[in-house]
Amino acid sequence: MENNTRRNFIKKLGASVGAASVVGGASILSSCNRVETVTGDTIQLLTSSGELVEVDRSMLKPADLPSLSENQKRGREGIPGKSWVMVIDLSKCRNARECMKSCQNHHQLRPEQHHMNVLQMQDSEHTAPYYMPKNCQHCDNPPCTKVCPVNATFKREDGIVLIDNERCIGCRFCVAACPYSARVFNWFEPKDAEKYEGVTYNIEANVPQKKGTISKCLFSADRLRDEQLPTCVSACPNGVYWFGDRNEDAVTNGTTKETVSFSKLVKDNAAYTLMEELGTKPRVFYLPPKDRAFPFQGEIDDHHA
Protein backbone atom coordinates (compact mmCIF):
# COMPACT_ATOMS: atom_id res chain seq x y z
CA MET A 1 0.00 0.00 0.00
CA GLU A 2 2.86 2.34 0.90
CA ASN A 3 4.62 1.58 -2.40
CA ASN A 4 1.43 2.32 -4.33
CA THR A 5 1.04 5.71 -2.60
CA ARG A 6 4.67 6.59 -3.29
CA ARG A 7 4.26 5.52 -6.93
CA ASN A 8 1.21 7.77 -7.35
CA PHE A 9 3.07 10.70 -5.80
CA ILE A 10 6.03 10.28 -8.17
CA LYS A 11 3.66 9.96 -11.12
CA LYS A 12 1.96 13.23 -10.19
CA LEU A 13 5.26 14.99 -9.59
CA GLY A 14 6.77 13.81 -12.89
CA ALA A 15 3.69 14.81 -14.81
CA SER A 16 3.72 18.23 -13.16
CA VAL A 17 7.32 18.93 -14.13
CA GLY A 18 6.77 17.73 -17.70
CA ALA A 19 3.55 19.60 -18.31
CA ALA A 20 4.89 22.80 -16.79
CA SER A 21 7.52 22.95 -19.51
CA VAL A 22 5.13 22.29 -22.39
CA VAL A 23 5.72 24.53 -25.41
CA GLY A 24 2.97 26.98 -26.31
CA GLY A 25 -0.44 27.97 -25.03
CA ALA A 26 -2.53 24.88 -25.77
CA SER A 27 -3.01 24.20 -22.08
CA ILE A 28 -1.73 25.38 -18.73
CA LEU A 29 -0.89 23.15 -15.78
CA SER A 30 -3.19 23.34 -12.78
CA SER A 31 -1.54 23.83 -9.44
CA CYS A 32 -0.31 20.46 -8.19
CA ASN A 33 -1.95 20.77 -4.77
CA ARG A 34 -5.36 21.18 -6.42
CA VAL A 35 -5.23 17.77 -8.12
CA GLU A 36 -7.30 15.46 -5.96
CA THR A 37 -7.71 12.40 -8.18
CA VAL A 38 -5.97 10.88 -11.16
CA THR A 39 -8.60 10.05 -13.77
CA GLY A 40 -6.50 7.71 -15.88
CA ASP A 41 -7.36 9.76 -18.96
CA THR A 42 -3.93 10.81 -20.21
CA ILE A 43 -2.60 13.01 -22.98
CA GLN A 44 0.87 13.38 -24.50
CA LEU A 45 2.45 16.84 -24.48
CA LEU A 46 5.72 18.16 -25.86
CA THR A 47 8.23 19.69 -23.48
CA SER A 48 10.51 22.62 -24.25
CA SER A 49 13.37 20.13 -24.61
CA GLY A 50 11.55 18.29 -27.39
CA GLU A 51 10.47 15.26 -25.33
CA LEU A 52 6.98 13.77 -25.19
CA VAL A 53 5.54 13.37 -21.70
CA GLU A 54 2.28 11.72 -20.70
CA VAL A 55 0.16 13.55 -18.15
CA ASP A 56 -3.28 13.09 -16.68
CA ARG A 57 -5.93 15.43 -18.09
CA SER A 58 -7.00 16.34 -14.57
CA MET A 59 -3.72 18.20 -14.18
CA LEU A 60 -4.50 20.56 -17.06
CA LYS A 61 -6.77 23.52 -17.44
CA PRO A 62 -7.64 25.63 -20.50
CA ALA A 63 -5.37 28.55 -21.24
CA ASP A 64 -6.66 32.10 -21.28
CA LEU A 65 -5.35 33.25 -24.65
CA PRO A 66 -5.09 37.01 -25.17
CA SER A 67 -7.71 38.51 -27.46
CA LEU A 68 -6.65 39.47 -30.98
CA SER A 69 -5.87 43.09 -31.75
CA GLU A 70 -7.71 44.84 -34.57
CA ASN A 71 -4.56 44.51 -36.70
CA GLN A 72 -4.47 40.76 -36.10
CA LYS A 73 -8.19 40.32 -36.83
CA ARG A 74 -7.91 42.28 -40.07
CA GLY A 75 -4.88 40.28 -41.16
CA ARG A 76 -6.57 36.97 -40.44
CA GLU A 77 -9.75 37.81 -42.31
CA GLY A 78 -8.09 38.59 -45.63
CA ILE A 79 -9.65 40.55 -48.48
CA PRO A 80 -13.32 39.59 -49.00
CA GLY A 81 -14.24 38.03 -52.33
CA LYS A 82 -10.64 37.46 -53.47
CA SER A 83 -8.84 34.21 -54.29
CA TRP A 84 -5.20 35.02 -55.04
CA VAL A 85 -3.02 32.93 -57.40
CA MET A 86 0.46 33.26 -58.89
CA VAL A 87 1.77 31.95 -62.21
CA ILE A 88 5.54 31.62 -62.81
CA ASP A 89 6.77 31.33 -66.41
CA LEU A 90 9.98 29.29 -66.28
CA SER A 91 10.77 30.07 -69.90
CA LYS A 92 11.29 33.74 -69.01
CA CYS A 93 13.50 33.57 -65.92
CA ARG A 94 17.13 34.58 -66.49
CA ASN A 95 18.26 34.73 -62.86
CA ALA A 96 18.07 38.51 -62.50
CA ARG A 97 17.05 37.96 -58.86
CA GLU A 98 15.37 41.34 -58.60
CA CYS A 99 12.42 39.48 -57.08
CA MET A 100 14.63 38.26 -54.25
CA LYS A 101 16.15 41.68 -53.59
CA SER A 102 12.84 43.52 -53.51
CA CYS A 103 11.35 40.90 -51.20
CA GLN A 104 14.27 41.18 -48.79
CA ASN A 105 13.94 44.95 -48.61
CA HIS A 106 10.17 44.92 -48.21
CA HIS A 107 10.14 42.34 -45.42
CA GLN A 108 13.21 43.41 -43.41
CA LEU A 109 15.14 40.23 -44.21
CA ARG A 110 18.81 39.66 -43.51
CA PRO A 111 21.11 38.99 -46.52
CA GLU A 112 21.04 35.23 -45.92
CA GLN A 113 17.24 35.09 -45.65
CA HIS A 114 14.97 34.61 -48.65
CA HIS A 115 11.22 34.26 -49.09
CA MET A 116 11.82 33.74 -52.81
CA ASN A 117 14.67 31.56 -54.07
CA VAL A 118 15.77 31.32 -57.70
CA LEU A 119 17.10 27.79 -58.12
CA GLN A 120 19.18 26.34 -60.92
CA MET A 121 17.46 23.22 -62.19
CA GLN A 122 18.24 20.41 -64.62
CA ASP A 123 15.73 17.60 -65.05
CA SER A 124 18.26 15.13 -66.45
CA GLU A 125 21.76 15.06 -67.92
CA HIS A 126 20.29 15.21 -71.43
CA THR A 127 18.08 18.27 -70.90
CA ALA A 128 18.98 21.93 -70.85
CA PRO A 129 19.12 23.55 -67.39
CA TYR A 130 16.84 26.42 -66.43
CA TYR A 131 16.11 28.80 -63.56
CA MET A 132 13.20 28.21 -61.22
CA PRO A 133 11.86 30.74 -58.69
CA LYS A 134 10.37 29.01 -55.63
CA ASN A 135 8.42 30.51 -52.76
CA CYS A 136 5.65 29.53 -50.36
CA GLN A 137 2.98 27.77 -52.41
CA HIS A 138 0.08 29.07 -50.28
CA CYS A 139 -1.52 25.65 -50.36
CA ASP A 140 -5.27 25.14 -50.02
CA ASN A 141 -4.45 22.10 -47.88
CA PRO A 142 -1.39 23.40 -46.00
CA PRO A 143 0.47 20.95 -43.73
CA CYS A 144 2.15 23.84 -41.90
CA THR A 145 -1.00 25.28 -40.35
CA LYS A 146 -2.11 21.90 -39.02
CA VAL A 147 0.94 21.42 -36.79
CA CYS A 148 1.17 24.87 -35.19
CA PRO A 149 0.29 24.46 -31.49
CA VAL A 150 -0.65 28.13 -30.95
CA ASN A 151 -2.50 29.04 -34.17
CA ALA A 152 0.29 31.42 -35.19
CA THR A 153 0.23 30.33 -38.82
CA PHE A 154 -3.11 30.21 -40.58
CA LYS A 155 -4.84 30.29 -43.96
CA ARG A 156 -7.11 33.19 -44.88
CA GLU A 157 -10.31 33.04 -46.90
CA ASP A 158 -8.56 34.77 -49.81
CA GLY A 159 -6.07 31.89 -50.03
CA ILE A 160 -2.99 33.43 -48.43
CA VAL A 161 -1.12 31.61 -45.65
CA LEU A 162 0.25 34.06 -43.08
CA ILE A 163 2.19 34.02 -39.82
CA ASP A 164 1.33 36.00 -36.70
CA ASN A 165 4.67 36.53 -34.98
CA GLU A 166 2.99 38.00 -31.94
CA ARG A 167 1.78 34.44 -31.32
CA CYS A 168 4.68 32.44 -32.78
CA ILE A 169 6.74 30.60 -30.15
CA GLY A 170 9.48 29.46 -32.52
CA CYS A 171 8.87 25.72 -32.16
CA ARG A 172 9.55 25.26 -35.91
CA PHE A 173 6.93 22.52 -36.33
CA CYS A 174 5.69 24.37 -39.42
CA VAL A 175 9.21 24.42 -40.88
CA ALA A 176 9.43 20.65 -40.55
CA ALA A 177 5.93 20.13 -41.97
CA CYS A 178 6.41 22.23 -45.12
CA PRO A 179 7.36 19.97 -48.07
CA TYR A 180 8.55 23.01 -50.06
CA SER A 181 11.18 24.26 -47.56
CA ALA A 182 9.50 27.66 -47.82
CA ARG A 183 9.93 28.85 -44.23
CA VAL A 184 12.94 30.43 -42.54
CA PHE A 185 13.74 30.81 -38.85
CA ASN A 186 14.93 34.13 -37.47
CA TRP A 187 18.08 33.00 -35.68
CA PHE A 188 19.44 36.52 -35.28
CA GLU A 189 18.23 40.05 -34.73
CA PRO A 190 16.52 41.37 -37.88
CA LYS A 191 18.09 43.75 -40.37
CA ASP A 192 17.92 47.46 -39.46
CA ALA A 193 16.23 46.66 -36.16
CA GLU A 194 16.84 50.18 -34.83
CA LYS A 195 14.79 51.68 -37.68
CA TYR A 196 11.75 49.67 -36.61
CA GLU A 197 11.82 50.51 -32.91
CA GLY A 198 8.36 51.60 -31.83
CA VAL A 199 6.78 50.51 -35.12
CA THR A 200 3.49 48.63 -34.71
CA TYR A 201 3.71 45.04 -35.94
CA ASN A 202 2.05 44.54 -39.33
CA ILE A 203 0.84 40.97 -39.66
CA GLU A 204 0.35 41.30 -43.43
CA ALA A 205 3.97 42.36 -44.01
CA ASN A 206 5.42 40.46 -41.03
CA VAL A 207 7.42 43.49 -39.94
CA PRO A 208 9.06 44.35 -37.69
CA GLN A 209 10.70 40.93 -37.84
CA LYS A 210 11.34 39.25 -34.51
CA LYS A 211 14.22 37.02 -33.44
CA GLY A 212 13.12 33.48 -32.57
CA THR A 213 10.13 33.42 -34.92
CA ILE A 214 9.30 32.20 -38.44
CA SER A 215 9.22 34.12 -41.71
CA LYS A 216 8.07 33.24 -45.23
CA CYS A 217 6.51 34.54 -48.47
CA LEU A 218 3.25 36.37 -47.82
CA PHE A 219 2.22 37.23 -51.39
CA SER A 220 2.84 40.82 -50.18
CA ALA A 221 -0.55 40.79 -48.48
CA ASP A 222 -0.10 44.39 -47.33
CA ARG A 223 0.37 45.58 -50.93
CA LEU A 224 -2.66 43.64 -52.14
CA ARG A 225 -4.81 45.54 -49.69
CA ASP A 226 -3.58 48.72 -51.41
CA GLU A 227 -4.42 47.19 -54.82
CA GLN A 228 -0.75 46.75 -55.74
CA LEU A 229 0.98 43.66 -57.12
CA PRO A 230 3.35 41.73 -54.83
CA THR A 231 6.79 43.30 -54.65
CA CYS A 232 8.49 40.32 -56.33
CA VAL A 233 6.04 40.43 -59.23
CA SER A 234 6.53 44.15 -59.82
CA ALA A 235 10.33 44.00 -59.51
CA CYS A 236 10.92 41.30 -62.15
CA PRO A 237 12.31 42.83 -65.40
CA ASN A 238 11.69 39.75 -67.54
CA GLY A 239 7.95 39.04 -67.36
CA VAL A 240 8.32 35.91 -65.25
CA TYR A 241 5.44 36.53 -62.83
CA TRP A 242 1.68 36.75 -63.27
CA PHE A 243 -0.54 37.46 -60.29
CA GLY A 244 -4.26 37.89 -59.83
CA ASP A 245 -7.65 36.77 -58.61
CA ARG A 246 -8.92 33.31 -59.53
CA ASN A 247 -12.48 34.39 -58.76
CA GLU A 248 -12.22 36.95 -61.55
CA ASP A 249 -10.22 34.53 -63.74
CA ALA A 250 -7.66 37.26 -64.32
CA VAL A 251 -3.91 37.57 -63.75
CA THR A 252 -1.61 40.49 -64.52
CA ASN A 253 2.01 40.32 -65.64
CA GLY A 254 4.25 42.33 -63.35
CA THR A 255 6.53 43.50 -66.17
CA THR A 256 4.22 44.16 -69.12
CA LYS A 257 1.11 44.93 -66.99
CA GLU A 258 -0.89 42.81 -69.45
CA THR A 259 -3.97 41.14 -67.95
CA VAL A 260 -5.13 37.78 -69.31
CA SER A 261 -7.45 34.92 -68.41
CA PHE A 262 -5.92 32.81 -65.66
CA SER A 263 -7.66 29.59 -66.71
CA LYS A 264 -6.65 30.04 -70.35
CA LEU A 265 -3.05 30.85 -69.46
CA VAL A 266 -2.57 27.70 -67.38
CA LYS A 267 -4.49 25.46 -69.80
CA ASP A 268 -2.83 26.64 -73.02
CA ASN A 269 0.64 26.35 -71.51
CA ALA A 270 0.24 23.03 -69.66
CA ALA A 271 0.83 24.61 -66.26
CA TYR A 272 1.55 22.42 -63.26
CA THR A 273 1.96 22.73 -59.49
CA LEU A 274 4.81 21.40 -57.37
CA MET A 275 4.43 17.98 -55.76
CA GLU A 276 0.82 17.57 -56.83
CA GLU A 277 0.90 14.02 -55.52
CA LEU A 278 0.99 15.32 -51.92
CA GLY A 279 -2.50 16.78 -52.18
CA THR A 280 -1.43 20.15 -50.77
CA LYS A 281 -3.20 22.02 -53.61
CA PRO A 282 -0.75 24.89 -54.21
CA ARG A 283 -1.84 28.30 -55.49
CA VAL A 284 1.44 28.83 -57.35
CA PHE A 285 1.35 27.50 -60.93
CA TYR A 286 4.38 26.92 -63.16
CA LEU A 287 4.57 27.22 -66.92
CA PRO A 288 7.15 24.73 -68.29
CA PRO A 289 10.53 26.07 -69.49
CA LYS A 290 9.73 25.57 -73.19
CA ASP A 291 11.13 27.88 -75.90
CA ARG A 292 13.08 29.78 -73.29
CA ALA A 293 13.45 33.44 -74.16
CA PHE A 294 17.00 33.52 -72.84
CA PRO A 295 19.75 30.87 -73.06
CA PHE A 296 20.99 29.51 -69.77
CA GLN A 297 24.12 31.38 -68.70
CA GLY A 298 26.81 29.76 -66.61
CA GLU A 299 27.31 26.22 -65.38
CA ILE A 300 24.73 24.35 -63.39
CA ASP A 301 25.26 24.67 -59.64
CA ASP A 302 24.85 21.21 -58.11
CA HIS A 303 24.14 22.77 -54.72
CA HIS A 304 20.90 24.30 -56.01
CA ALA A 305 19.88 21.62 -58.50
Short mmCIF file of N, CA and C in Angstrom, two decimals, residues 83-88 135-142 158-161 219 242-244 246 272-274 276 279-286:
data_model
loop_
_atom_site.label_atom_id
_atom_site.label_comp_id
_atom_site.label_asym_id
_atom_site.label_seq_id
_atom_site.Cartn_x
_atom_site.Cartn_y
_atom_site.Cartn_z
N SER A 83 -9.45 35.53 -54.33
CA SER A 83 -8.84 34.21 -54.29
C SER A 83 -7.53 34.30 -55.08
N TRP A 84 -6.45 34.65 -54.38
CA TRP A 84 -5.20 35.02 -55.04
C TRP A 84 -4.43 33.81 -55.59
N VAL A 85 -3.85 33.97 -56.77
CA VAL A 85 -3.02 32.93 -57.40
C VAL A 85 -1.82 33.59 -58.06
N MET A 86 -0.76 32.81 -58.21
CA MET A 86 0.46 33.26 -58.89
C MET A 86 0.81 32.27 -59.99
N VAL A 87 1.29 32.79 -61.11
CA VAL A 87 1.77 31.95 -62.21
C VAL A 87 3.22 32.36 -62.49
N ILE A 88 4.12 31.37 -62.57
CA ILE A 88 5.54 31.62 -62.81
C ILE A 88 5.93 30.98 -64.14
N ASN A 135 8.84 29.81 -53.97
CA ASN A 135 8.42 30.51 -52.76
C ASN A 135 7.40 29.66 -52.02
N CYS A 136 6.77 30.22 -51.01
CA CYS A 136 5.65 29.53 -50.36
C CYS A 136 4.56 29.31 -51.40
N GLN A 137 3.98 28.12 -51.40
CA GLN A 137 2.98 27.77 -52.41
C GLN A 137 1.56 28.13 -51.98
N HIS A 138 1.39 28.65 -50.78
CA HIS A 138 0.08 29.07 -50.28
C HIS A 138 -0.99 28.01 -50.56
N CYS A 139 -0.69 26.82 -50.08
CA CYS A 139 -1.52 25.65 -50.36
C CYS A 139 -2.95 25.80 -49.81
N ASP A 140 -3.89 25.20 -50.51
CA ASP A 140 -5.27 25.14 -50.02
C ASP A 140 -5.43 24.05 -48.97
N ASN A 141 -4.47 23.13 -48.91
CA ASN A 141 -4.45 22.10 -47.88
C ASN A 141 -3.06 22.12 -47.23
N PRO A 142 -2.75 23.19 -46.49
CA PRO A 142 -1.39 23.40 -46.00
C PRO A 142 -1.02 22.54 -44.79
N ASP A 158 -8.99 34.39 -48.47
CA ASP A 158 -8.56 34.77 -49.81
C ASP A 158 -7.41 33.90 -50.33
N GLY A 159 -7.05 32.86 -49.57
CA GLY A 159 -6.07 31.89 -50.03
C GLY A 159 -4.67 32.05 -49.50
N ILE A 160 -4.35 33.17 -48.89
CA ILE A 160 -2.99 33.43 -48.43
C ILE A 160 -2.74 32.77 -47.07
N VAL A 161 -1.56 32.17 -46.93
CA VAL A 161 -1.12 31.61 -45.65
C VAL A 161 -0.19 32.63 -44.99
N PHE A 219 2.89 36.66 -50.21
CA PHE A 219 2.22 37.23 -51.39
C PHE A 219 2.07 38.74 -51.25
N TRP A 242 3.07 36.31 -63.11
CA TRP A 242 1.68 36.75 -63.27
C TRP A 242 1.01 36.61 -61.91
N PHE A 243 0.14 37.54 -61.59
CA PHE A 243 -0.54 37.46 -60.29
C PHE A 243 -1.95 38.02 -60.43
N GLY A 244 -2.90 37.38 -59.74
CA GLY A 244 -4.26 37.89 -59.83
C GLY A 244 -5.26 37.12 -59.00
N ARG A 246 -8.31 34.45 -58.85
CA ARG A 246 -8.92 33.31 -59.53
C ARG A 246 -10.43 33.48 -59.64
N TYR A 272 1.57 23.46 -64.29
CA TYR A 272 1.55 22.42 -63.26
C TYR A 272 1.87 23.04 -61.90
N THR A 273 1.60 22.31 -60.84
CA THR A 273 1.96 22.73 -59.49
C THR A 273 2.98 21.76 -58.93
N LEU A 274 3.74 22.22 -57.95
CA LEU A 274 4.81 21.40 -57.37
C LEU A 274 4.25 20.32 -56.46
N GLU A 276 2.28 17.74 -56.81
CA GLU A 276 0.82 17.57 -56.83
C GLU A 276 0.38 16.31 -56.10
N GLY A 279 -1.15 16.30 -52.48
CA GLY A 279 -2.50 16.78 -52.18
C GLY A 279 -2.54 18.09 -51.42
N THR A 280 -1.47 18.87 -51.49
CA THR A 280 -1.43 20.15 -50.77
C THR A 280 -2.19 21.26 -51.51
N LYS A 281 -2.44 21.08 -52.79
CA LYS A 281 -3.20 22.02 -53.61
C LYS A 281 -2.61 23.43 -53.61
N PRO A 282 -1.41 23.58 -54.18
CA PRO A 282 -0.75 24.89 -54.21
C PRO A 282 -1.51 25.92 -55.04
N ARG A 283 -1.28 27.19 -54.73
CA ARG A 283 -1.84 28.30 -55.49
C ARG A 283 -0.78 28.96 -56.38
N VAL A 284 0.38 28.36 -56.45
CA VAL A 284 1.44 28.83 -57.35
C VAL A 284 1.52 27.85 -58.51
N PHE A 285 1.35 28.34 -59.72
CA PHE A 285 1.35 27.50 -60.93
C PHE A 285 2.58 27.81 -61.77
N TYR A 286 3.17 26.77 -62.34
CA TYR A 286 4.38 26.92 -63.16
C TYR A 286 4.09 26.62 -64.62
#
